[in-house]
Short mmCIF file of N, CA and C in Angstrom, two decimals:
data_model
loop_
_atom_site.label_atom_id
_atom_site.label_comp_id
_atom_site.label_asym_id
_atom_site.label_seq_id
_atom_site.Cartn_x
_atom_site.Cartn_y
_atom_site.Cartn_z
N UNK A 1 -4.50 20.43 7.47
CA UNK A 1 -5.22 20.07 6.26
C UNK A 1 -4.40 20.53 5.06
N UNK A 2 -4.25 19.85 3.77
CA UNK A 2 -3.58 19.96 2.84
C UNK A 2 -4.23 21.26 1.94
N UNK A 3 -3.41 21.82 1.52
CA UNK A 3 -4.48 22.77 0.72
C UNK A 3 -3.92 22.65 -0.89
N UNK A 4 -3.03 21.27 -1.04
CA UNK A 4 -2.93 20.46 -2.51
C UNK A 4 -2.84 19.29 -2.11
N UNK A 5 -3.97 19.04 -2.97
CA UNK A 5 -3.99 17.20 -3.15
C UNK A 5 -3.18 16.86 -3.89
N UNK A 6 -2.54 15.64 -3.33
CA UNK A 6 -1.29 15.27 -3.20
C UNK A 6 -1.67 14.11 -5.08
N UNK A 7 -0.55 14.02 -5.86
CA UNK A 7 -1.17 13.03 -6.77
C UNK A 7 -0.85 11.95 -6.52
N UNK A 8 -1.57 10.98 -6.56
CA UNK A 8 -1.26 9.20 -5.86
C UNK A 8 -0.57 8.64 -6.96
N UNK A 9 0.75 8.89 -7.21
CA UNK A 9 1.27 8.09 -8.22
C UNK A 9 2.63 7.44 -7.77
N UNK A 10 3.12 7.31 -6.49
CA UNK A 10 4.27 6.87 -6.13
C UNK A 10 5.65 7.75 -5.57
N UNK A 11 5.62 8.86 -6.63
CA UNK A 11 6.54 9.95 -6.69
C UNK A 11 5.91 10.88 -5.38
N UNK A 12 6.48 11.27 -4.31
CA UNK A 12 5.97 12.40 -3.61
C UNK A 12 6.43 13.30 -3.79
N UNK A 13 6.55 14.10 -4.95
CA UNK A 13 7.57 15.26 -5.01
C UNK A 13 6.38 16.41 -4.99
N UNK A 14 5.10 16.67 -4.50
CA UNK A 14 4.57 18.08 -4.30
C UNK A 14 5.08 18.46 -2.92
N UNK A 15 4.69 19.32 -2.75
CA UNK A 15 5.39 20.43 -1.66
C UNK A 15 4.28 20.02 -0.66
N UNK A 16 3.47 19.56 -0.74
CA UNK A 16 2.72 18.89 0.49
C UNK A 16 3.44 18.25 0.85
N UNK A 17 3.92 17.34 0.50
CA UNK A 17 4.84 16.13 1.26
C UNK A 17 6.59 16.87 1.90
N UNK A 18 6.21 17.70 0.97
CA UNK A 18 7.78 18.10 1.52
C UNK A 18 7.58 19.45 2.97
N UNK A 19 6.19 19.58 3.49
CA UNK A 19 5.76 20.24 5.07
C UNK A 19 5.63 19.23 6.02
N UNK A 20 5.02 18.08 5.28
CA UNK A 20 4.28 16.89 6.17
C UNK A 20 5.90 16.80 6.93
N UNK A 21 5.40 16.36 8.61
CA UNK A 21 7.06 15.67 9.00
C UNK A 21 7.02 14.28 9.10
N UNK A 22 7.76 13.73 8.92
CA UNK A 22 8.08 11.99 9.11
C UNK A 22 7.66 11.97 10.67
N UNK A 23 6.91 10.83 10.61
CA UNK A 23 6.57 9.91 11.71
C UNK A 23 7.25 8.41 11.99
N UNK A 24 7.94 8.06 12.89
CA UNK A 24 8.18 6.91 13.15
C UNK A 24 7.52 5.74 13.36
N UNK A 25 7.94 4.74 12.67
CA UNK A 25 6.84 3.22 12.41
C UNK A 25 7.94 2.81 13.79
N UNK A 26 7.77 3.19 15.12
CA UNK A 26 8.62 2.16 15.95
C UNK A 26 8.07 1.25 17.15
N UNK A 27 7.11 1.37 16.69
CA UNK A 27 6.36 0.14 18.11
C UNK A 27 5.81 -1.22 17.39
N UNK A 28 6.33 -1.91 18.45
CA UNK A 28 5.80 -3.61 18.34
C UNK A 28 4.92 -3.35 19.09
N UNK A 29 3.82 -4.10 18.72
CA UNK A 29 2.43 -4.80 19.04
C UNK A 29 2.52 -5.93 19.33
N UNK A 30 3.46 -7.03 18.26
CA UNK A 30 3.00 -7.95 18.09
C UNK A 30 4.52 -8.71 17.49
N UNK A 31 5.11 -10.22 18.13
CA UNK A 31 6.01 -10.75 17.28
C UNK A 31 7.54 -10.45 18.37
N UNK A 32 8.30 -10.54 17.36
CA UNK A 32 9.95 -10.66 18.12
C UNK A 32 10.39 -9.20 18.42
N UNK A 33 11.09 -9.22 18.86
CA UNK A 33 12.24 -7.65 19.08
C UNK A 33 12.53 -7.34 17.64
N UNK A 34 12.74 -6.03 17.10
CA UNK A 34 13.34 -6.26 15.81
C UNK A 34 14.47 -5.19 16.26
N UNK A 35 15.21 -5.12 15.07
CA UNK A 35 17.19 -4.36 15.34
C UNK A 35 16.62 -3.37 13.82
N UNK A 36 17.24 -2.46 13.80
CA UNK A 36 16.93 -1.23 12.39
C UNK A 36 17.67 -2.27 11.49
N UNK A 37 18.49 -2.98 11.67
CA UNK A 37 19.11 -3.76 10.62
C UNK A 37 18.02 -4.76 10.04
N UNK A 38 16.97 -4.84 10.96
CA UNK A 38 15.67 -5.92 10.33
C UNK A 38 14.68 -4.83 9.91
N UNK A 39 14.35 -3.98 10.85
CA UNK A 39 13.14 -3.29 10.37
C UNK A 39 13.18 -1.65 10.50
N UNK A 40 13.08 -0.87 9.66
CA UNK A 40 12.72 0.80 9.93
C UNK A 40 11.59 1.12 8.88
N UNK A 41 10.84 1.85 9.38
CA UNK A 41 9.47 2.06 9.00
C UNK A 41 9.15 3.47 9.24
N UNK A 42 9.06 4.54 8.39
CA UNK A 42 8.41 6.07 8.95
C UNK A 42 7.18 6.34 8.06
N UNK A 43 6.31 7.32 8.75
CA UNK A 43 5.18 7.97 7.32
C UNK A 43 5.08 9.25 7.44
N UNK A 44 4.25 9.63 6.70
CA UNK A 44 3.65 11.06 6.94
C UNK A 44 2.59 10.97 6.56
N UNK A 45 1.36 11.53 6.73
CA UNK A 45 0.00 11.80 6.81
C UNK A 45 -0.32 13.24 6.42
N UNK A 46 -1.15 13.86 5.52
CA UNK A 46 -2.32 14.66 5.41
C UNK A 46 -3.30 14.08 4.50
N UNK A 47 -3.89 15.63 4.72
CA UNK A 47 -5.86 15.16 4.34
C UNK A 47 -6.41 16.21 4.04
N UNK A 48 -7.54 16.03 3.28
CA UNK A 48 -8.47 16.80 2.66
C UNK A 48 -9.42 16.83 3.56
N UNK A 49 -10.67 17.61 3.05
CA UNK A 49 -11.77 17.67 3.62
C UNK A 49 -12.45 16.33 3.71
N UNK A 50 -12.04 15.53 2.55
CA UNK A 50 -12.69 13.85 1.59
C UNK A 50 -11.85 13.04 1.90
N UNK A 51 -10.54 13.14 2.12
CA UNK A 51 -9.37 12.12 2.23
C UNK A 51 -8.55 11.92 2.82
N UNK A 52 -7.87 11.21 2.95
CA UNK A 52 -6.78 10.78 3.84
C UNK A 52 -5.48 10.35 2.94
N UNK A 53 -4.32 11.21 2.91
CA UNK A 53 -3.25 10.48 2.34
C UNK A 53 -2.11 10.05 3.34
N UNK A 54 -1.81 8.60 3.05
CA UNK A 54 -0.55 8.54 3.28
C UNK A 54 1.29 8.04 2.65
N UNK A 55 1.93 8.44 2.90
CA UNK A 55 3.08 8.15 2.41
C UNK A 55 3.68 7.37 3.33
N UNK A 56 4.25 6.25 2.72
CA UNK A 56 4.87 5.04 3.95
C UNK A 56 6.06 4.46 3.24
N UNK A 57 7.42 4.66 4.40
CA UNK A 57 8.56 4.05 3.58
C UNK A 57 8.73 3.19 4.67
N UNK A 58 9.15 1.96 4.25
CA UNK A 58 9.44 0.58 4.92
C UNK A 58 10.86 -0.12 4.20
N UNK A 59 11.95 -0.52 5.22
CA UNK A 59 13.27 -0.90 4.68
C UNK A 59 13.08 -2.48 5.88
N UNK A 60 12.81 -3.62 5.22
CA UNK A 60 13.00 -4.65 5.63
C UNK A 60 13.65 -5.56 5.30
N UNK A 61 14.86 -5.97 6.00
CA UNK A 61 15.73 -6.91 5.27
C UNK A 61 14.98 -8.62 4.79
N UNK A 62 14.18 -8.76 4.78
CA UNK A 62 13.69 -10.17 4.59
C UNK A 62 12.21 -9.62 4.36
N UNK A 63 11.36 -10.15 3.51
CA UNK A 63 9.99 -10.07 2.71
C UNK A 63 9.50 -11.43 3.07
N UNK A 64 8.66 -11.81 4.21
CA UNK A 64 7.65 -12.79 4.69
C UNK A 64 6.18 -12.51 3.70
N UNK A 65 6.05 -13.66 2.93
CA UNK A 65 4.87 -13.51 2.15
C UNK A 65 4.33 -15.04 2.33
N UNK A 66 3.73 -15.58 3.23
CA UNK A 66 3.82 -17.37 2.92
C UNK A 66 2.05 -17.44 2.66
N UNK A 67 1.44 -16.29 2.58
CA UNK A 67 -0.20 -16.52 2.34
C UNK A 67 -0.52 -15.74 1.04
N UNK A 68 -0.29 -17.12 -0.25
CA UNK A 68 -0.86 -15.89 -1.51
C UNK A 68 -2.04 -15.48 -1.94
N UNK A 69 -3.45 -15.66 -0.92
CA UNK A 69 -4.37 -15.34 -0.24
C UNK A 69 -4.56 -13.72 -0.03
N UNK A 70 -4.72 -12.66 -0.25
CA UNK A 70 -4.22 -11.67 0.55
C UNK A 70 -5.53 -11.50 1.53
N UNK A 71 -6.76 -11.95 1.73
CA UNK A 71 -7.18 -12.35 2.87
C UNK A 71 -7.25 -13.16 3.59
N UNK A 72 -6.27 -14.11 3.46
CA UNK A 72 -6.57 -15.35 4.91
C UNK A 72 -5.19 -15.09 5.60
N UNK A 73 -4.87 -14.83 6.41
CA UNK A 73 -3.93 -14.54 7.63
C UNK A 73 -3.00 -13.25 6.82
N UNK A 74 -3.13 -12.45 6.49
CA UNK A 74 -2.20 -11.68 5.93
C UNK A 74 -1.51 -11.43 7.19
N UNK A 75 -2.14 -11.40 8.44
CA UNK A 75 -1.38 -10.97 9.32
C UNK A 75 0.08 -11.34 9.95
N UNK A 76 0.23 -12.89 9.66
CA UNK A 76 1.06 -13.33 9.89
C UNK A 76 2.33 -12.95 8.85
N UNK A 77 2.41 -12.20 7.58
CA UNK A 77 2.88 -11.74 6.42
C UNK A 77 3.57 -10.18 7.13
N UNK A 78 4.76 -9.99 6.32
CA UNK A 78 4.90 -8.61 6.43
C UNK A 78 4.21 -7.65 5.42
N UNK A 79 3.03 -7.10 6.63
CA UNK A 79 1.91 -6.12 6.14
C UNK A 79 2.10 -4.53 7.14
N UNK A 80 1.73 -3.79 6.30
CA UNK A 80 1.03 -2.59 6.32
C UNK A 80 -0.66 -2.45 6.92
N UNK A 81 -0.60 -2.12 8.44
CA UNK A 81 -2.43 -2.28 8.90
C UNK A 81 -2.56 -0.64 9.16
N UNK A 82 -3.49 -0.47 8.65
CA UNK A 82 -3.75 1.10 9.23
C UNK A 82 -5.27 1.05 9.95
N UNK A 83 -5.14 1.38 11.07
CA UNK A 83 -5.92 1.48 11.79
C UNK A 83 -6.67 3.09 11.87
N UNK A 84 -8.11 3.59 11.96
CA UNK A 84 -8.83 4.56 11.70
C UNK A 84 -9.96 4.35 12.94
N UNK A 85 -9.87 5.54 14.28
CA UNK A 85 -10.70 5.81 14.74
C UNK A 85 -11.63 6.91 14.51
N UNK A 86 -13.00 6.50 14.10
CA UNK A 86 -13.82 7.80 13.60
C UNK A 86 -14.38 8.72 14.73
N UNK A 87 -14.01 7.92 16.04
CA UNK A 87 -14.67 8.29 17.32
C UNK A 87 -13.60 9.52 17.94
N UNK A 88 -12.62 9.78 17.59
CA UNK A 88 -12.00 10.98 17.83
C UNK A 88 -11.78 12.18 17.06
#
């Protein structure tokens, strides 16, 4: 648990972020093989008693956007899904 809330402005420079450790974005679910030359993805995560922060860096050589919709198929788009089980 964080014991400073982190400020949501882009910059992660509090010292929360600098304990948190990088997590690797490396599993397909879904789609082609990718090479680090197409896709690398890491985050880090903490939280409050109220919140959940995360920090997410994504290096993708090509930006798929063909739905300017951002609810009708975003999925098919290169997106960010965060998934939240409350049951654990």
């Amino acid at each position: 648990m964080a014991r400073q809330v982190p400020l949501v402005d882009g910059v992660a420079d509090e010292p929360v972020w600098h304990k948190a450790p990088w997590r690797a974005l490396d599993q397909r679910w879904l789609g082609p093989e990718f090479s680090d030359e197409d896709f690398q993805g890491r985050y880090k995560i903490v939280w409050t008693p109220s919140k959940i922060y995360l920090l997410v860096e994504i290096v993708d050589d090509v930006l798929i956007d063909t739905h300017r919709d951002p609810l009708v198929q975003y999925w098919d788009d290169d997106t960010l899904e965060i998934f939240i089980d409350e049951d654990l």
